[in-house]
Coordinates of C-alpha atoms and ligand atoms in Angstrom, one line a residue:
X1260 CA 155.0 90.0 53.3
X1261 CA 155.5 89.4 57.0
X1262 CA 154.5 93.0 57.9
X1263 CA 151.2 92.5 56.2
X1264 CA 150.2 89.5 58.2
X1265 CA 147.6 89.8 60.8
X1266 CA 149.1 87.6 63.4
X1267 CA 147.3 87.5 66.7
X1268 CA 149.4 85.7 69.2
X1269 CA 147.7 84.3 72.3
X1270 CA 148.6 86.5 75.2
X1271 CA 149.6 84.7 78.3
X1272 CA 148.3 86.6 81.3
X1273 CA 149.2 84.0 84.0
X1274 CA 152.8 83.5 82.7
X1275 CA 154.9 86.6 82.6
X1276 CA 158.1 84.6 81.7
X1277 CA 158.8 84.8 78.0
X1278 CA 158.5 81.5 76.1
X1279 CA 161.5 80.2 74.3
X1280 CA 161.4 80.8 70.5
X1281 CA 159.9 77.7 68.7
X1282 CA 162.3 75.1 67.4
X1283 CA 159.5 73.7 65.2
X1284 CA 156.5 75.5 63.6
X1285 CA 153.7 73.8 61.8
X1286 CA 151.2 75.8 59.6
X1287 CA 147.8 74.2 59.3
X1288 CA 145.7 75.2 56.2
X1289 CA 142.2 75.8 57.5
X1290 CA 140.5 77.2 54.4
X1291 CA 136.7 77.0 54.6
X1292 CA 136.9 74.2 57.2
X1293 CA 134.6 75.9 59.7
X1294 CA 133.7 73.6 62.7
X1295 CA 135.6 70.6 61.2
X1296 CA 138.9 72.3 62.0
X1297 CA 138.3 72.3 65.8
X1298 CA 138.9 68.5 66.3
X1299 CA 141.8 68.5 63.8
X1300 CA 143.6 71.3 65.6
X1301 CA 142.9 70.0 69.1
X1302 CA 144.4 66.6 68.1
X1303 CA 147.4 68.2 66.4
X1304 CA 148.0 70.3 69.4
X1305 CA 148.0 67.3 71.7
X1306 CA 150.4 65.5 69.3
X1307 CA 152.8 68.4 69.5
X1308 CA 152.4 68.8 73.2
X1309 CA 154.4 65.6 73.7
X1310 CA 157.5 67.2 72.2
X1311 CA 160.2 68.1 74.6
X1312 CA 161.3 71.2 72.6
X1313 CA 159.5 74.5 71.9
X1314 CA 157.0 74.4 69.1
X1315 CA 154.1 76.5 67.7
X1316 CA 151.0 75.9 65.6
X1317 CA 150.2 78.6 62.9
X1318 CA 146.5 78.4 62.0
X1319 CA 145.9 79.8 58.5
X1320 CA 142.3 80.9 58.2
X1321 CA 142.5 83.2 55.1
X1322 CA 139.1 84.1 53.7
X1323 CA 137.3 85.5 50.6
X1324 CA 135.5 88.7 51.3
X1325 CA 132.4 87.8 49.3
X1326 CA 131.9 84.3 50.7
X1327 CA 130.1 83.3 53.9
X1328 CA 132.7 81.5 55.9
X1329 CA 133.0 81.3 59.7
X1330 CA 136.5 79.8 59.6
X1331 CA 138.4 82.9 60.8
X1332 CA 136.2 83.4 63.9
X1333 CA 136.2 79.7 64.8
X1334 CA 140.0 79.6 64.4
X1335 CA 140.4 82.9 66.4
X1336 CA 138.6 81.2 69.3
X1337 CA 140.9 78.2 69.1
X1338 CA 143.9 80.5 69.3
X1339 CA 142.4 82.2 72.4
X1340 CA 142.0 78.8 74.1
X1341 CA 145.1 76.9 73.0
X1342 CA 148.6 78.0 74.0
X1343 CA 151.4 78.1 71.4
X1344 CA 149.1 78.9 68.6
X1345 CA 149.0 81.8 66.2
X1346 CA 146.3 83.0 63.8
X1347 CA 146.8 84.2 60.2
X1348 CA 143.6 85.5 58.8
X1349 CA 144.0 87.6 55.7
X1350 CA 141.7 88.4 52.9
X1351 CA 142.7 85.9 50.2
X1352 CA 145.0 87.0 47.4
X1353 CA 145.6 83.5 45.9
X1354 CA 144.7 79.9 46.3
X1355 CA 146.3 77.1 48.3
X1356 CA 149.9 78.4 47.6
X1357 CA 149.1 81.8 49.0
X1358 CA 147.8 80.3 52.2
X1359 CA 150.9 78.1 52.4
X1360 CA 153.3 81.0 51.9
X1361 CA 151.5 83.3 54.3
X1362 CA 151.4 80.5 56.9
X1363 CA 155.1 79.6 56.5
X1364 CA 156.0 83.4 56.7
X1365 CA 154.4 83.5 60.1
X1366 CA 156.5 80.5 61.3
X1367 CA 159.4 81.3 63.6
X1368 CA 160.9 77.8 64.0
X1369 CA 164.2 76.5 62.9
X1370 CA 162.2 73.8 61.3
X1371 CA 158.9 74.6 59.7
X1372 CA 156.2 72.7 58.0
X1373 CA 152.7 72.8 56.5
X1374 CA 149.8 70.4 56.5
X1375 CA 146.2 70.5 55.2
X1376 CA 143.6 70.9 57.9
X1377 CA 140.9 68.9 56.2
X1378 CA 142.0 65.7 58.0
X1379 CA 143.0 63.7 55.0
X1380 CA 146.6 63.4 56.3
X1381 CA 146.8 61.6 59.6
X1382 CA 148.3 63.4 62.6
X1383 CA 150.9 60.5 63.0
X1384 CA 152.4 61.6 59.6
X1385 CA 153.6 64.8 61.3
X1386 CA 155.4 62.8 64.0
X1387 CA 157.0 60.6 61.5
X1388 CA 158.3 63.5 59.4
X1389 CA 159.5 65.4 62.5
X1390 CA 161.4 62.3 63.7
X1391 CA 163.3 62.1 60.4
X1392 CA 164.1 65.8 60.4
X1393 CA 165.5 65.7 63.9
X1394 CA 167.6 62.6 63.5
X1395 CA 168.9 62.9 60.0
X1396 CA 170.7 65.6 58.1
X1397 CA 167.8 66.5 55.8
X1398 CA 166.5 69.7 54.2
X1399 CA 163.0 68.6 53.3
X1400 CA 160.8 65.8 54.6
X1401 CA 157.4 65.0 53.2
X1402 CA 155.1 62.1 52.7
X1403 CA 153.9 60.1 49.7
X1404 CA 150.4 58.6 49.5
X1405 CA 150.5 54.8 49.3
X1406 CA 146.8 54.3 50.0
X1407 CA 144.2 56.8 49.0
X1408 CA 140.7 57.0 50.3
X1409 CA 139.6 59.8 47.9
X1410 CA 138.7 57.4 45.1
X1411 CA 140.0 55.9 41.9
X1412 CA 139.7 59.0 39.8
X1413 CA 142.0 61.1 42.1
X1414 CA 144.4 58.1 42.3
X1415 CA 144.6 57.9 38.5
X1416 CA 145.0 61.7 38.1
X1417 CA 147.7 61.7 40.7
X1418 CA 149.5 58.7 39.1
X1419 CA 149.5 60.4 35.7
X1420 CA 150.6 63.8 37.0
X1421 CA 153.5 62.4 39.0
X1422 CA 154.6 60.3 36.0
X1423 CA 154.5 63.4 33.7
X1424 CA 156.4 65.3 36.4
X1425 CA 159.2 62.8 36.6
X1426 CA 159.5 62.8 32.8
X1427 CA 159.7 66.6 32.6
X1428 CA 161.9 67.1 35.7
X1429 CA 164.3 64.1 35.9
X1430 CA 166.3 65.9 38.7
X1431 CA 163.1 65.8 40.9
X1432 CA 162.4 62.1 41.0
X1433 CA 160.0 62.1 43.9
X1434 CA 157.1 59.8 44.4
X1435 CA 154.2 62.2 45.1
X1436 CA 154.7 65.9 44.5
X1437 CA 151.5 67.3 46.1
X1438 CA 151.6 65.2 49.3
X1439 CA 151.9 66.9 52.7
X1440 CA 152.9 67.4 55.4
X1441 CA 156.0 69.1 54.0
X1442 CA 158.7 70.1 56.6
X1443 CA 161.8 72.2 55.8
X1444 CA 165.0 73.2 57.5
X1445 CA 164.8 77.0 57.6
X1446 CA 167.9 77.5 55.4
X1447 CA 166.4 75.2 52.7
X1448 CA 163.0 76.9 52.9
X1449 CA 164.7 80.3 52.4
X1450 CA 166.5 79.0 49.3
X1451 CA 163.2 77.8 47.8
X1452 CA 161.7 81.3 47.7
X1453 CA 158.3 79.9 46.9
X1454 CA 156.4 82.2 44.4
X1455 CA 153.4 80.2 43.3
X1456 CA 150.1 81.4 45.0
X1457 CA 148.0 78.6 43.5
X1458 CA 148.1 74.8 43.5
X1459 CA 151.5 74.7 41.8
X1460 CA 153.2 75.7 45.0
X1461 CA 153.9 72.0 45.9
X1462 CA 155.3 71.3 42.4
X1463 CA 157.4 74.5 42.5
X1464 CA 158.9 73.3 45.9
X1465 CA 159.8 69.9 44.5
X1466 CA 161.2 71.3 41.2
X1467 CA 163.4 73.7 43.1
X1468 CA 164.4 71.0 45.6
X1469 CA 165.7 69.0 42.6
X1470 CA 167.5 72.0 41.1
X1471 CA 169.1 73.0 44.4
X1472 CA 170.1 69.4 45.2
X1473 CA 168.3 69.5 48.6
X1474 CA 168.5 66.4 50.8
X1475 CA 164.9 65.1 50.7
X1476 CA 163.2 62.1 52.4
X1477 CA 159.7 60.8 51.6
X1478 CA 157.7 58.7 54.0
X1479 CA 154.6 56.6 53.1
X1480 CA 151.2 57.7 54.4
X1481 CA 147.6 56.6 54.1
X1482 CA 145.5 59.5 52.7
X1483 CA 142.0 59.5 54.0
X1484 CA 138.7 60.1 52.2
X1485 CA 137.2 63.6 52.3
X1486 CA 134.6 63.9 55.0
X1487 CA 131.9 66.5 55.1
X1488 CA 132.5 68.5 52.0
X1489 CA 132.8 68.1 48.2
X1490 CA 136.3 68.1 46.6
X1491 CA 137.6 71.5 45.5
X1492 CA 139.7 70.0 42.7
X1493 CA 138.2 70.4 39.2
X1494 CA 139.1 70.5 35.5
X1495 CA 140.4 74.1 35.9
X1496 CA 142.9 72.9 38.5
X1497 CA 144.3 70.2 36.2
X1498 CA 144.7 72.8 33.3
X1499 CA 146.4 75.1 35.7
X1500 CA 148.9 72.4 36.7
X1501 CA 149.7 71.6 33.0
X1502 CA 150.2 75.3 32.1
X1503 CA 152.6 75.7 35.1
X1504 CA 154.5 72.5 34.3
X1505 CA 155.1 73.9 30.8
X1506 CA 156.3 77.2 32.2
X1507 CA 158.8 75.6 34.6
X1508 CA 160.1 73.1 32.0
X1509 CA 160.1 75.2 28.7
X1510 CA 158.9 78.7 29.5
X1511 CA 159.9 81.7 31.6
X1512 CA 160.5 79.7 34.8
X1513 CA 163.0 77.1 33.4
X1514 CA 166.5 77.5 34.8
Ligands
GTP742 N1 140.7 74.2 47.5 C1 141.4 75.2 48.1 N2 142.1 74.8 49.2 C2 142.8 75.8 49.8 C3 142.8 77.1 49.4 N3 143.6 77.8 50.2 C4 144.1 77.0 51.1 N4 143.6 75.7 50.9 C5 144.0 74.6 51.7 O1 144.6 73.6 50.9 C6 144.5 72.4 51.5 C7 144.4 71.3 50.4 O2 143.3 71.6 49.6 P1 142.3 70.4 49.2 O3 141.2 71.1 48.4 O4 142.0 69.6 50.4 O5 143.2 69.5 48.2 P2 143.1 68.0 47.9 O6 143.1 67.2 49.2 O7 144.1 67.7 46.9 O8 141.7 67.9 47.2 P3 140.2 67.8 47.9 O9 140.4 67.5 49.3 O10 139.6 66.7 47.1 O11 139.5 69.1 47.6 C8 143.2 72.4 52.3 O12 143.5 72.0 53.6 C9 142.8 73.8 52.3 O13 142.7 74.3 53.6 C10 142.0 77.5 48.3 O14 142.0 78.7 47.9 N5 141.4 76.5 47.7
MG743 MG1 142.0 67.6 50.8

C-alpha cells in the first residue's frame, strides 16, 4: 500500500542536514474538515514541538472525487508551512478505517498513533498517551471517554455498543473501543495487520489486541461536542457495526 501513497514531504531548503528519523509519528484524520483543520493542526504541532525527540505529523486528507471538498489543498498548504509534517491525499477507497490505515502506513516512527482531526479529542490526550507509552512497557495506549459533549443519544449508543462488545469478546475487556487517540508500538501495530476500511477498524484493533494478548492502557478523556458540522454517524453506521461484530465473533473473521 505504501508505494501507492502520495506523500509530499516538506522540503527543507535552508537546512541541508538530514533530519533524524521520527521516534514518534501521529496521523491526524482530516476528512472534510476544510478550514477547521488549520487551528487543530497548528495546536497539535505546537504540542509535539515540546518533545525532545524526533517526531512527525502525518495529515490525512483523503477525498471523494465527486464531492466538493477543499481539505486536500488546505492541508497541502499547512504541510508547506509547518516542518515535520507529511501529506497523504488519496482518492478515497473506504471510510474512516481506510484513512486510518493509509495514514499509519505513512508513519515512520517507532511509536505511531492516530487521532481524529475534528477537535473532539483534546490535544492534551496525546501528551498523556505518549507519556504512558514512553515510560511503561506497553503495546497500545488509548483513551476512554468519561465525559461526552456530543449528547445523550451518542452516549447511550456507545454504552450499549461497548457492553455488547465486552459480552461477545471477553478477551477484549476495554472501556471504550472507538475512542482515540490510539498509539501503538510498531511491533504491535504490525501484528495487528488492520484490514477494515470502514468504522470497524477501531473494533478490529481491540479484538485483535485481546486475541494477541497485547499490553494495553486506557486513559480517561473528556470528549468534546461537535462544532461546525453535523454528525456523520447514522443508522447505516450502526448496522455496519453489528454486521461486523457478528463476522468477528461467529463468522469468517472469528479465530
Ligand atoms: N465520517 C467519516 N469520517 C472519516 C472518514 N474518513 C476519515 N474520517 C475521519 O474519522 C474521524 C472520526 O469520524 P467522526 O465522524 O468524527 O466520528 P465520531 O466522532 O464518532 O462521530 P461524529 O463526529 O458525530 O460524526 C474524523 O476525524 C474524520 O476525519 C469517512 O469516510 N467518514
Ligand atoms: Mg467526531
